[in-house]
Coordinates of C-alpha atoms in Angstrom, one line a residue:
M89 CA 1.2 14.7 -53.4
A90 CA 0.9 13.8 -49.7
L91 CA -2.1 14.1 -47.5
D92 CA -1.8 16.8 -44.8
N93 CA -2.3 15.5 -41.2
S94 CA -3.6 18.9 -40.2
R95 CA -6.3 18.9 -42.8
V96 CA -8.3 15.8 -41.9
Y97 CA -12.0 16.3 -41.1
K98 CA -15.3 14.6 -40.4
V99 CA -17.9 15.4 -43.0
R100 CA -21.7 14.7 -43.2
D101 CA -24.4 15.6 -45.7
V102 CA -22.2 17.7 -48.0
A103 CA -23.0 18.0 -51.7
F104 CA -21.2 19.8 -54.5
D105 CA -21.8 20.0 -58.2
R106 CA -19.6 20.3 -61.3
A107 CA -21.6 21.0 -64.4
A108 CA -23.5 17.8 -65.2
F109 CA -22.5 15.6 -62.2
H110 CA -23.5 15.8 -58.5
I111 CA -21.5 14.3 -55.7
T112 CA -22.7 13.8 -52.1
L113 CA -20.6 13.0 -49.1
D114 CA -23.2 11.5 -46.7
D115 CA -20.9 10.5 -43.8
G116 CA -17.2 9.9 -43.5
T117 CA -13.7 11.3 -43.2
I118 CA -11.9 13.5 -45.7
A119 CA -8.2 14.5 -45.8
F120 CA -6.9 17.2 -48.0
T121 CA -3.5 17.3 -49.6
E122 CA -0.6 19.6 -48.7
D123 CA -0.8 22.9 -50.5
V124 CA 1.4 23.8 -53.4
A125 CA 2.2 27.5 -53.6
G126 CA -0.9 28.2 -51.6
H127 CA -3.2 26.0 -53.6
V128 CA -4.9 22.9 -52.1
T129 CA -5.5 20.6 -55.0
G130 CA -6.6 17.2 -53.7
A131 CA -8.5 15.2 -51.1
F132 CA -9.2 11.6 -50.1
F133 CA -12.6 10.5 -48.7
E134 CA -13.7 7.3 -46.9
G135 CA -17.2 6.6 -45.8
E136 CA -20.6 6.8 -47.5
G137 CA -21.0 8.8 -50.6
E138 CA -22.9 8.9 -53.9
V139 CA -22.4 10.2 -57.4
L140 CA -25.1 11.1 -59.9
L141 CA -24.4 11.8 -63.6
S142 CA -27.2 12.0 -66.2
P143 CA -26.0 12.0 -69.8
P144 CA -27.7 14.6 -72.0
N145 CA -29.0 12.7 -74.9
Q146 CA -30.1 9.2 -76.1
V147 CA -26.7 8.4 -77.7
E148 CA -24.8 9.0 -74.5
R149 CA -27.4 7.3 -72.3
A150 CA -27.2 4.2 -74.5
S151 CA -23.5 4.2 -74.2
M152 CA -23.7 4.5 -70.4
A153 CA -26.2 1.6 -70.3
L154 CA -23.9 -0.5 -72.4
F155 CA -21.2 -0.4 -69.8
T156 CA -23.0 0.0 -66.5
G157 CA -26.4 -1.5 -67.2
A158 CA -28.2 1.8 -66.5
A159 CA -28.8 4.9 -68.6
I160 CA -28.0 7.2 -65.7
L161 CA -24.9 6.8 -63.4
E162 CA -26.2 6.7 -59.8
E163 CA -23.7 4.9 -57.7
K164 CA -22.9 4.8 -54.0
F165 CA -19.2 4.7 -53.2
L166 CA -17.0 3.8 -50.3
T167 CA -13.9 5.8 -51.1
A168 CA -13.1 8.7 -53.4
Y169 CA -10.0 10.6 -54.5
F170 CA -10.6 14.1 -55.7
R171 CA -8.1 16.3 -57.7
F172 CA -9.0 19.9 -58.6
N173 CA -7.6 23.3 -59.5
D174 CA -10.4 25.4 -58.2
S175 CA -11.9 26.5 -54.9
T176 CA -13.2 23.1 -53.9
F177 CA -11.4 23.2 -50.6
A178 CA -12.8 26.6 -49.7
E179 CA -16.3 25.5 -50.9
L180 CA -16.3 22.5 -48.5
Q181 CA -14.7 24.2 -45.5
P182 CA -17.9 25.4 -43.8
S183 CA -19.2 21.8 -43.6
L184 CA -15.9 20.3 -42.2
R185 CA -15.6 19.3 -38.5
P186 CA -12.3 18.5 -36.8
T187 CA -11.3 15.0 -35.8
D188 CA -8.7 13.4 -33.6
E189 CA -7.9 10.7 -36.1
G190 CA -6.1 12.9 -38.6
E191 CA -2.6 11.3 -38.3
Q192 CA -3.9 7.7 -38.5
F193 CA -6.2 8.4 -41.4
A194 CA -3.6 10.3 -43.4
S195 CA -1.1 7.5 -42.8
Q196 CA -3.5 4.8 -44.0
W197 CA -4.4 6.5 -47.3
N198 CA -1.3 8.6 -48.0
Q199 CA 0.4 6.1 -50.5
T200 CA -2.9 5.7 -52.3
A201 CA -3.3 9.4 -52.7
R202 CA 0.3 9.8 -53.9
N203 CA -0.2 7.2 -56.6
L204 CA -3.5 8.7 -57.8
A205 CA -2.0 12.2 -57.8
E206 CA 0.3 11.4 -60.7
V207 CA -2.6 11.0 -63.2
D208 CA -3.6 14.7 -63.1
A209 CA -0.2 16.3 -62.4
L210 CA 0.4 17.6 -65.9
R211 CA -3.1 19.0 -66.2
L212 CA -2.7 21.0 -63.0
L213 CA 0.8 22.2 -64.1
V214 CA -0.9 23.7 -67.1
T215 CA -3.1 25.7 -64.7
F216 CA -0.7 26.8 -62.1
S217 CA 2.4 27.4 -64.3
R218 CA 0.7 30.7 -65.2
D219 CA 1.5 31.9 -61.7
L220 CA 5.2 31.1 -62.0
P221 CA 7.6 34.2 -61.7
T222 CA 8.3 35.8 -65.1
A223 CA 10.5 38.6 -66.3
E224 CA 7.7 39.8 -68.7
P225 CA 4.6 40.3 -66.6
F226 CA 1.5 39.7 -68.7
T227 CA -2.1 40.1 -67.6
A228 CA -4.3 37.6 -69.4
A229 CA -8.1 37.8 -69.6
K230 CA -9.9 35.9 -66.9
N231 CA -9.3 32.3 -67.7
Q232 CA -12.2 29.9 -67.0
D233 CA -10.0 27.0 -66.3
Q234 CA -11.6 24.5 -64.0
V235 CA -10.9 20.8 -63.4
L236 CA -12.3 18.2 -61.1
H237 CA -11.4 14.6 -61.3
A238 CA -13.0 12.0 -59.0
R239 CA -11.7 8.4 -58.8
V240 CA -14.4 6.6 -56.8
F241 CA -14.8 3.0 -55.6
G242 CA -18.4 2.2 -56.1
R243 CA -20.4 -0.6 -54.3
K244 CA -21.5 -2.2 -57.6
L245 CA -19.2 -0.8 -60.3
G246 CA -15.9 -0.9 -58.6
A247 CA -13.3 1.8 -59.3
F248 CA -14.2 4.3 -62.0
D249 CA -13.5 8.0 -62.9
I250 CA -15.7 11.0 -63.5
Y251 CA -14.1 14.1 -64.9
Y252 CA -14.9 17.8 -65.6
D253 CA -12.5 20.0 -67.5
S254 CA -13.8 23.3 -68.7
T255 CA -11.1 23.7 -71.4
A256 CA -11.9 20.4 -73.2
K257 CA -14.2 20.1 -76.2
E258 CA -16.2 17.5 -74.3
Q259 CA -16.0 18.8 -70.8
I260 CA -17.6 15.8 -69.0
W261 CA -16.6 12.2 -69.2
A262 CA -16.8 9.0 -67.1
G263 CA -15.0 5.7 -67.6
Q264 CA -13.2 2.7 -66.2
L265 CA -9.9 0.9 -66.7
K266 CA -10.5 -2.8 -67.6
R267 CA -8.1 -5.7 -68.2
V268 CA -8.6 -8.3 -70.9
E269 CA -6.0 -11.1 -71.1
G270 CA -3.6 -9.0 -69.1
E271 CA -3.8 -5.9 -71.2
G272 CA -5.3 -2.6 -70.0
Y273 CA -8.2 -1.0 -71.9
Y274 CA -10.0 2.2 -70.9
D275 CA -13.8 2.0 -71.4
V276 CA -15.3 5.5 -71.9
W277 CA -18.8 5.2 -70.6
T278 CA -19.9 8.7 -71.7
S279 CA -18.3 11.8 -73.0
F280 CA -20.1 15.0 -73.9
S281 CA -20.0 18.8 -74.2
L282 CA -21.9 21.2 -72.1
N283 CA -21.9 23.8 -74.9
Q284 CA -23.7 21.8 -77.5
R285 CA -26.0 18.8 -77.3
L286 CA -26.4 16.5 -80.2
P287 CA -29.0 17.9 -82.6
P288 CA -32.2 15.9 -83.3
I289 CA -31.8 13.2 -85.9
G290 CA -32.4 14.7 -89.3
S291 CA -31.6 18.3 -88.3
S292 CA -28.8 20.4 -89.7
G293 CA -27.7 22.0 -86.4
D294 CA -24.1 23.2 -86.3
N295 CA -22.2 21.1 -83.7
S296 CA -19.1 23.2 -83.7
F297 CA -17.3 24.4 -80.5
G298 CA -15.3 27.4 -79.5
P299 CA -11.5 27.4 -79.0
T300 CA -10.2 24.8 -76.6
A301 CA -6.9 23.9 -75.1
A302 CA -6.3 21.5 -77.9
D303 CA -6.7 23.9 -80.8
A304 CA -5.5 27.1 -79.2
I305 CA -2.0 26.3 -80.6
N306 CA -1.5 25.5 -84.3
I307 CA 1.7 23.8 -85.6
S308 CA 2.0 25.3 -89.1
D309 CA 5.3 23.7 -90.1
Y310 CA 7.6 20.9 -89.2
R311 CA 11.3 20.7 -90.3
I312 CA 12.6 17.4 -89.2
Q313 CA 16.1 16.0 -89.5
A314 CA 16.5 12.4 -88.5
E315 CA 19.3 9.9 -88.4
V316 CA 18.0 6.3 -88.6
S317 CA 20.3 3.5 -87.4
P318 CA 18.6 0.1 -87.8
P319 CA 17.6 -2.1 -86.1
T320 CA 16.3 0.2 -83.3
E321 CA 17.9 3.6 -83.0
M322 CA 16.8 7.0 -84.2
R323 CA 18.1 10.5 -83.5
V324 CA 15.9 13.5 -84.3
D325 CA 16.1 17.3 -84.5
A326 CA 12.6 18.7 -85.0
L327 CA 11.8 22.3 -85.5
L328 CA 8.2 23.3 -85.0
Q329 CA 6.7 26.6 -86.1
L330 CA 3.8 27.5 -83.7
E331 CA 1.0 29.9 -84.2
V332 CA -0.8 31.0 -81.0
K333 CA -4.5 31.2 -81.8
A334 CA -5.6 31.9 -78.2
G335 CA -3.1 33.1 -75.7
G336 CA -2.8 32.6 -71.9
Q337 CA -0.8 29.4 -71.8
R338 CA 2.5 29.0 -70.0
T339 CA 2.7 25.2 -70.5
L340 CA 2.0 23.3 -73.7
L341 CA 1.5 19.5 -73.9
F342 CA 2.9 17.4 -76.7
E343 CA 2.5 13.7 -77.6
L344 CA 5.8 11.7 -78.1
S345 CA 6.9 8.1 -77.9
R346 CA 7.7 6.9 -74.4
Y347 CA 10.9 5.4 -75.8
M348 CA 12.3 8.7 -76.9
N349 CA 14.7 10.4 -74.6
I350 CA 14.5 14.2 -74.9
E351 CA 17.9 16.0 -74.7
Q352 CA 16.8 19.6 -75.1
I353 CA 13.9 21.8 -76.0
Q354 CA 14.5 25.4 -77.0
A355 CA 12.3 28.3 -78.0
E356 CA 14.3 30.3 -80.5
T357 CA 17.7 30.0 -78.7
Q358 CA 16.4 29.8 -75.1
A359 CA 16.4 26.4 -73.3
L360 CA 13.0 25.5 -71.8
E361 CA 12.0 23.4 -68.9
F362 CA 10.1 20.2 -69.8
I363 CA 8.6 17.1 -68.2
H364 CA 8.2 13.8 -70.0
N365 CA 5.3 12.1 -68.2
Q366 CA 3.8 8.6 -68.5
A367 CA 0.4 8.3 -70.1
V368 CA -2.6 6.9 -68.1
E369 CA -2.7 3.2 -68.5
G370 CA -5.3 1.8 -70.9
T371 CA -5.9 5.1 -72.7
Q372 CA -5.5 5.4 -76.5
L373 CA -2.4 7.5 -75.9
A374 CA -0.8 4.7 -73.8
R375 CA -1.9 2.0 -76.3
R376 CA -0.2 4.0 -79.1
G377 CA 3.1 3.7 -77.0
N378 CA 3.1 7.5 -76.3
D379 CA 3.5 9.7 -73.3
L380 CA 2.9 13.4 -72.8
V381 CA 5.6 16.0 -72.8
A382 CA 4.9 19.3 -70.9
V383 CA 7.0 22.3 -72.1
V384 CA 7.1 25.3 -69.8
F385 CA 7.7 28.7 -71.3
P386 CA 9.4 31.6 -69.6
R387 CA 6.3 33.7 -69.9
V388 CA 2.6 33.4 -70.8
L389 CA 2.0 33.1 -74.6
R390 CA 0.2 35.9 -76.4
S391 CA -2.5 35.5 -79.0
G392 CA -1.3 36.0 -82.5
E393 CA 2.4 35.5 -81.8
K394 CA 4.6 33.0 -83.7
L395 CA 7.6 31.1 -82.4
N396 CA 9.9 28.3 -83.2
L397 CA 10.2 25.3 -80.9
H398 CA 13.3 23.1 -81.3
F399 CA 13.3 19.5 -79.9
K400 CA 16.4 17.2 -79.8
Y401 CA 15.8 13.6 -78.8
S402 CA 16.7 10.0 -79.5
G403 CA 15.5 6.5 -78.8
E404 CA 14.3 3.1 -79.9
V405 CA 11.2 3.5 -82.0
L406 CA 12.2 0.8 -84.5
S407 CA 12.2 -2.9 -84.2
E408 CA 13.4 -5.6 -86.6
A409 CA 10.8 -8.0 -87.9
G410 CA 12.8 -10.3 -90.1
G411 CA 12.8 -10.6 -93.9
G412 CA 14.4 -7.2 -94.4
L413 CA 11.4 -5.5 -92.7
M414 CA 11.2 -3.0 -89.8
Y415 CA 8.4 -2.1 -87.5
V416 CA 8.6 1.7 -87.8
G417 CA 6.7 3.6 -85.1
A418 CA 5.5 0.4 -83.6
R419 CA 6.7 1.8 -80.3
G420 CA 5.0 5.2 -80.5
T421 CA 5.0 8.5 -82.4
W422 CA 8.4 9.6 -83.6
Y423 CA 7.8 13.3 -83.7
P424 CA 6.2 15.7 -81.2
N425 CA 2.6 16.6 -82.0
R426 CA -0.6 17.9 -80.4
G427 CA -3.0 15.5 -82.1
L428 CA -4.2 15.5 -85.7
G429 CA -3.8 18.9 -87.3
M430 CA -2.9 20.1 -90.7
S431 CA 0.8 21.1 -91.1
N432 CA 3.5 21.4 -93.7
F433 CA 6.3 18.9 -93.4
D434 CA 9.9 19.1 -94.5
L435 CA 11.6 15.7 -93.7
E436 CA 15.2 14.8 -94.1
F437 CA 16.6 11.4 -93.2
R438 CA 20.1 9.9 -93.0
Y439 CA 20.2 6.1 -93.2
P440 CA 22.8 3.4 -93.9
A441 CA 23.7 1.7 -97.1
G442 CA 21.8 -1.3 -98.1
W443 CA 18.5 0.1 -96.9
M444 CA 15.7 1.9 -98.7
L445 CA 13.6 4.6 -97.0
V446 CA 10.4 6.3 -98.2
A447 CA 8.4 9.0 -96.5
T448 CA 5.2 11.1 -96.8
G449 CA 5.5 14.0 -99.3
K450 CA 7.3 14.5 -102.5
R451 CA 11.0 13.5 -102.7
V452 CA 13.3 16.3 -103.7
D453 CA 16.9 15.9 -104.8
S454 CA 18.5 18.7 -102.8
P455 CA 19.2 18.0 -99.2
R456 CA 19.2 20.9 -96.8
L457 CA 22.5 22.5 -96.3
D458 CA 22.2 22.7 -92.5
I459 CA 22.4 19.0 -92.1
S460 CA 24.7 18.1 -95.0
A461 CA 27.3 20.7 -94.3
A462 CA 27.3 20.2 -90.5
T463 CA 28.3 16.5 -90.6
G464 CA 29.9 14.6 -93.4
L465 CA 28.3 11.4 -94.6
T466 CA 30.0 8.1 -93.7
Q467 CA 30.9 5.7 -96.5
G468 CA 27.7 4.5 -98.2
E469 CA 25.4 6.6 -96.0
Q470 CA 22.4 8.0 -97.8
V471 CA 20.3 11.2 -97.4
G472 CA 16.7 11.6 -98.6
R473 CA 14.4 14.6 -98.3
W474 CA 10.6 14.7 -98.6
I475 CA 8.4 17.8 -98.6
S476 CA 4.6 17.8 -98.3
E477 CA 2.8 19.3 -101.3
R478 CA 0.1 20.8 -99.0
P479 CA -0.7 20.7 -95.3
I480 CA -1.3 17.2 -94.2
P481 CA -2.6 15.7 -90.9
L482 CA 0.4 13.5 -90.1
A483 CA 3.7 12.3 -91.5
G484 CA 5.6 9.0 -91.5
F485 CA 8.3 6.9 -93.1
N486 CA 9.1 3.3 -93.7
L487 CA 12.5 1.6 -93.9
G488 CA 13.4 -1.8 -95.3
K489 CA 15.6 -3.8 -97.7
Y490 CA 13.2 -3.3 -100.6
S491 CA 13.0 -3.7 -104.3
R492 CA 11.2 -0.9 -106.1
V493 CA 8.8 -1.0 -109.0
V494 CA 6.7 1.8 -110.6
A495 CA 3.3 2.0 -112.3
H496 CA 1.4 5.1 -113.5
A497 CA -2.1 6.5 -113.2
G498 CA -2.0 9.3 -115.6
K499 CA 0.6 11.7 -114.3
V500 CA 0.6 10.1 -110.8
S501 CA 3.6 7.9 -110.1
V502 CA 2.7 4.8 -108.1
E503 CA 5.8 3.3 -106.5
T504 CA 5.8 -0.1 -104.7
Y505 CA 8.5 -1.2 -102.2
A506 CA 8.7 -4.8 -101.2
S507 CA 11.3 -7.1 -99.8
S508 CA 12.2 -10.6 -101.0
G509 CA 10.9 -12.2 -97.8
V510 CA 8.3 -11.8 -95.1
E511 CA 8.5 -11.3 -91.3
R512 CA 9.3 -14.1 -88.9
S513 CA 5.8 -14.1 -87.6
F514 CA 4.2 -14.7 -91.0
P515 CA 2.4 -18.0 -91.3
R516 CA 4.6 -20.8 -92.7
G517 CA 3.7 -22.8 -95.8
S518 CA 2.5 -26.4 -95.4
I519 CA 4.8 -29.5 -95.3
E520 CA 3.5 -32.6 -97.0
A521 CA 4.9 -36.1 -97.5
T522 CA 4.2 -37.6 -100.9
E523 CA 4.9 -41.3 -101.9
L524 CA 6.7 -41.7 -105.2
Q525 CA 6.6 -44.7 -107.5
P526 CA 9.9 -44.7 -109.4
L527 CA 10.3 -46.4 -112.8
V528 CA 12.3 -49.6 -112.5
P529 CA 13.3 -52.3 -115.0
P530 CA 10.9 -55.3 -115.4
G531 CA 11.3 -58.0 -112.8
L532 CA 12.7 -55.7 -110.1
R533 CA 10.7 -54.8 -107.1
P534 CA 10.5 -51.0 -106.6
L535 CA 11.6 -49.6 -103.2
P536 CA 9.0 -47.3 -101.6
R537 CA 10.1 -43.7 -101.5
T538 CA 8.6 -40.6 -100.1
M539 CA 9.4 -37.0 -101.0
T540 CA 8.8 -34.1 -98.6
V541 CA 7.2 -31.1 -100.4
V542 CA 7.7 -27.8 -98.6
T543 CA 5.6 -24.8 -99.8
P544 CA 8.1 -22.0 -100.2
S545 CA 7.6 -18.7 -98.2
P546 CA 6.1 -15.9 -100.2
S547 CA 8.3 -13.3 -101.8
P548 CA 6.4 -10.0 -101.9
A549 CA 8.9 -8.5 -104.3
R550 CA 7.8 -11.0 -107.0
N551 CA 4.3 -9.6 -106.8
A552 CA 5.2 -6.0 -106.3
Q553 CA 4.3 -4.9 -109.9
T554 CA 0.8 -6.4 -109.6
V555 CA 0.3 -4.5 -106.4
A556 CA 1.5 -1.2 -108.0
D557 CA -0.8 -1.8 -111.1
T558 CA -3.8 -2.6 -108.8
S559 CA -3.3 0.7 -106.9
A560 CA -2.9 2.6 -110.2
R561 CA -6.2 1.3 -111.5
A562 CA -7.9 2.2 -108.3
I563 CA -6.5 5.8 -108.6
E564 CA -7.9 6.1 -112.1
F565 CA -11.3 4.7 -111.0
F566 CA -11.6 7.0 -107.9
A567 CA -10.2 10.1 -109.7
E568 CA -13.1 9.9 -112.2
R569 CA -15.6 10.0 -109.3
F570 CA -14.0 11.9 -106.5
G571 CA -11.7 14.4 -108.3
P572 CA -7.9 14.4 -109.1
F573 CA -5.6 12.4 -106.9
P574 CA -4.4 14.8 -104.2
Y575 CA -0.6 14.2 -104.6
A576 CA 2.0 13.9 -107.3
N577 CA 2.9 10.3 -106.3
L578 CA 1.9 7.4 -104.1
A579 CA 4.3 5.0 -102.4
L580 CA 3.1 1.6 -101.2
T581 CA 5.5 0.0 -98.8
Q582 CA 5.5 -3.5 -97.4
M583 CA 4.9 -3.6 -93.6
P584 CA 5.0 -6.6 -91.2
G585 CA 1.8 -7.6 -89.6
E586 CA -1.8 -8.1 -90.7
V587 CA -3.0 -4.5 -90.6
S588 CA -2.5 -1.9 -93.4
Q589 CA -2.7 1.8 -93.0
G590 CA -2.9 4.7 -95.4
W591 CA -1.1 8.0 -94.8
P592 CA -0.9 11.1 -97.1
S593 CA 1.0 9.8 -100.2
L594 CA 2.3 6.8 -98.3
I595 CA 0.6 3.4 -97.7
Y596 CA 1.9 0.9 -95.2
L597 CA 0.7 -2.3 -96.8
S598 CA 0.6 -5.6 -94.9
S599 CA 2.7 -8.5 -96.3
F600 CA -0.6 -10.4 -96.8
S601 CA -1.6 -7.9 -99.5
F602 CA 1.4 -9.0 -101.6
L603 CA 0.3 -12.6 -101.8
T604 CA -0.5 -14.2 -105.1
P605 CA -3.8 -16.1 -105.5
T606 CA -1.8 -19.4 -105.2
E607 CA -0.1 -18.2 -102.0
R608 CA -3.5 -17.3 -100.5
T609 CA -4.8 -20.8 -101.3
Q610 CA -1.7 -22.3 -99.6
L611 CA -2.5 -20.4 -96.5
H612 CA -6.1 -21.9 -96.5
M613 CA -7.8 -18.5 -96.7
S614 CA -11.6 -18.6 -97.2
P615 CA -13.0 -17.1 -100.4
V616 CA -14.2 -14.0 -98.6
V617 CA -10.9 -13.5 -96.9
K618 CA -9.1 -13.9 -100.2
I619 CA -11.2 -11.2 -101.8
L620 CA -11.0 -8.8 -98.8
S621 CA -7.2 -9.3 -98.6
S622 CA -6.8 -8.1 -102.2
A623 CA -9.4 -5.3 -101.7
V624 CA -7.2 -3.7 -99.0
I625 CA -5.1 -2.1 -101.7
A626 CA -8.1 -0.2 -103.1
H627 CA -9.4 0.6 -99.6
E628 CA -6.1 2.2 -98.5
T629 CA -5.8 4.0 -101.8
A630 CA -9.3 5.5 -101.3
H631 CA -8.0 6.8 -97.9
Q632 CA -5.9 9.3 -99.9
W633 CA -9.2 11.1 -100.5
W634 CA -11.2 10.0 -97.5
G635 CA -9.1 10.7 -94.4
D636 CA -6.0 12.4 -95.8
L637 CA -7.4 15.0 -98.2
I638 CA -10.8 15.2 -96.4
S639 CA -10.4 14.5 -92.6
W640 CA -12.8 14.2 -89.7
S641 CA -13.6 17.1 -87.4
S642 CA -13.7 14.9 -84.2
Y643 CA -13.4 11.2 -83.2
R644 CA -17.1 11.0 -83.5
D645 CA -16.8 11.4 -87.3
Q646 CA -13.8 9.1 -87.9
W647 CA -16.0 6.2 -88.8
I648 CA -17.3 8.1 -91.8
V649 CA -13.9 8.1 -93.6
E650 CA -13.6 4.4 -92.9
G651 CA -17.1 3.8 -94.3
L652 CA -16.4 5.9 -97.4
S653 CA -13.1 4.0 -98.0
N654 CA -14.9 0.7 -97.7
Y655 CA -17.7 1.8 -100.0
S656 CA -15.2 3.0 -102.6
S657 CA -13.3 -0.2 -102.6
L658 CA -16.5 -2.2 -103.0
M659 CA -17.5 0.1 -105.9
L660 CA -14.3 -0.9 -107.6
L661 CA -14.7 -4.6 -106.8
Q662 CA -18.2 -4.5 -108.2
S663 CA -17.0 -3.0 -111.5
Q664 CA -14.1 -5.5 -111.8
D665 CA -15.4 -8.7 -110.3
P666 CA -19.3 -8.8 -109.9
M667 CA -19.1 -12.4 -108.6
G668 CA -16.6 -11.6 -106.0
F669 CA -18.6 -8.5 -105.0
R670 CA -21.7 -10.8 -104.4
I671 CA -19.6 -13.2 -102.3
V672 CA -18.4 -10.4 -100.1
M673 CA -21.8 -8.9 -99.7

């Protein structure tokens, strides 16, 4: 999005407001971007300016102070790039004065403006795609869709962002991209809603919000057919059943791994236009390895309608870790989604002989005819199908060269999948040299000898039954206190790395959780780390209730399910090992 030489102006003592923040352009030069279909959507300013943002409550002011050193953002800036979808240009026009330096100014800042324009391109597409020609005219209700994004370079704080989006649950936020050891992190200084301020501590005020862009569309069902080709490749056909809760959209945004190449997107049988756009560096989306996909429909969507959306894509979302293990999804989300939402899943996988695959849901014996009849299986190729027993927030699978063992918690089947080895990055055992004193006949002098003793690498498969039994006991303990286990079965699968994660009916369990007490000692773990390493199994099992059956309403509540899972695992530890419980506490 280039700057327009003919729209460069001098500006002085101009102020404009967007909800909770106030921007002043004291003295300087401003250039506006070229218009798109009659809309001017951006500007670049150089000179003296100031931004003022006052967070609405103690929590947000404390957060702002943590990052900036002050509870209120009041910063003078030297440059600012603005992106908007409203009448900002018309609002500022009465205060603009012509200048003879237009061509020079636009040339100086044009590349900077182009680079910054990419950040908001998809968001503006959502707005202006409603004006695209359509064969089915549709008059939507007046849509209060307003966006202003300012990237300013402050005198003290450097480059940072302030943002207003009327369609978001939290319409105002401010933050800054930071780098730590070469990796980008986005610090959110403050984020809050204009509709609802936090209730006083101890009150029971309802903190709910009305429909937003995120929840206007519900994905009720996924039907996914995937062909997995280790060590890296995956081809996917995904059919999404959408329910339009609040109409008026022409473009929908989905999250998908940046390593997936989309071949086609269809609504029913009609091919749709789409854009696969890179996520903003440092954000959680980018750190998950995902990008945004914008899907443009031939007409504006209507409230109450249902439609099928068909994605075909392929790419490298797997990586080989050694020891018969794979990193699945380590390079982003493998199916299109719009954030956490409760959906039904019907998953079918084709995968080669010699591998074992397990997924969320209950395994069924009958593959769907549409995949099995369409293409014959190659020799030794396997097909597996899993169906969720109820709507769940997310779905996943794991693949490896596993051995399988089973335990039971009442009617619940607890299956554990573990390989005979560990990933290449797993800590190696110690190597020690021990001097031997051999037995020799009397009168002969023994020759000194040493023997090298190498601690063997762990074999998780040897301890798989213990892991299954541990989880089964946790299910029985929690079921007595929290209610029946939510699913018919639970699968625990070995995963490379130090982090474990619980998904509905499927737990990705770190190789460290499969260690025996002796193996933990050989790795020189402290007593507390030993106990916590074994307690991970109970913690992730507790997530089947806290996080999967009962989820959080927003990211502000997410800590609660982690806290409840920690508390649950400590309850179990206290009942089984009071001494270990005291050590941990």
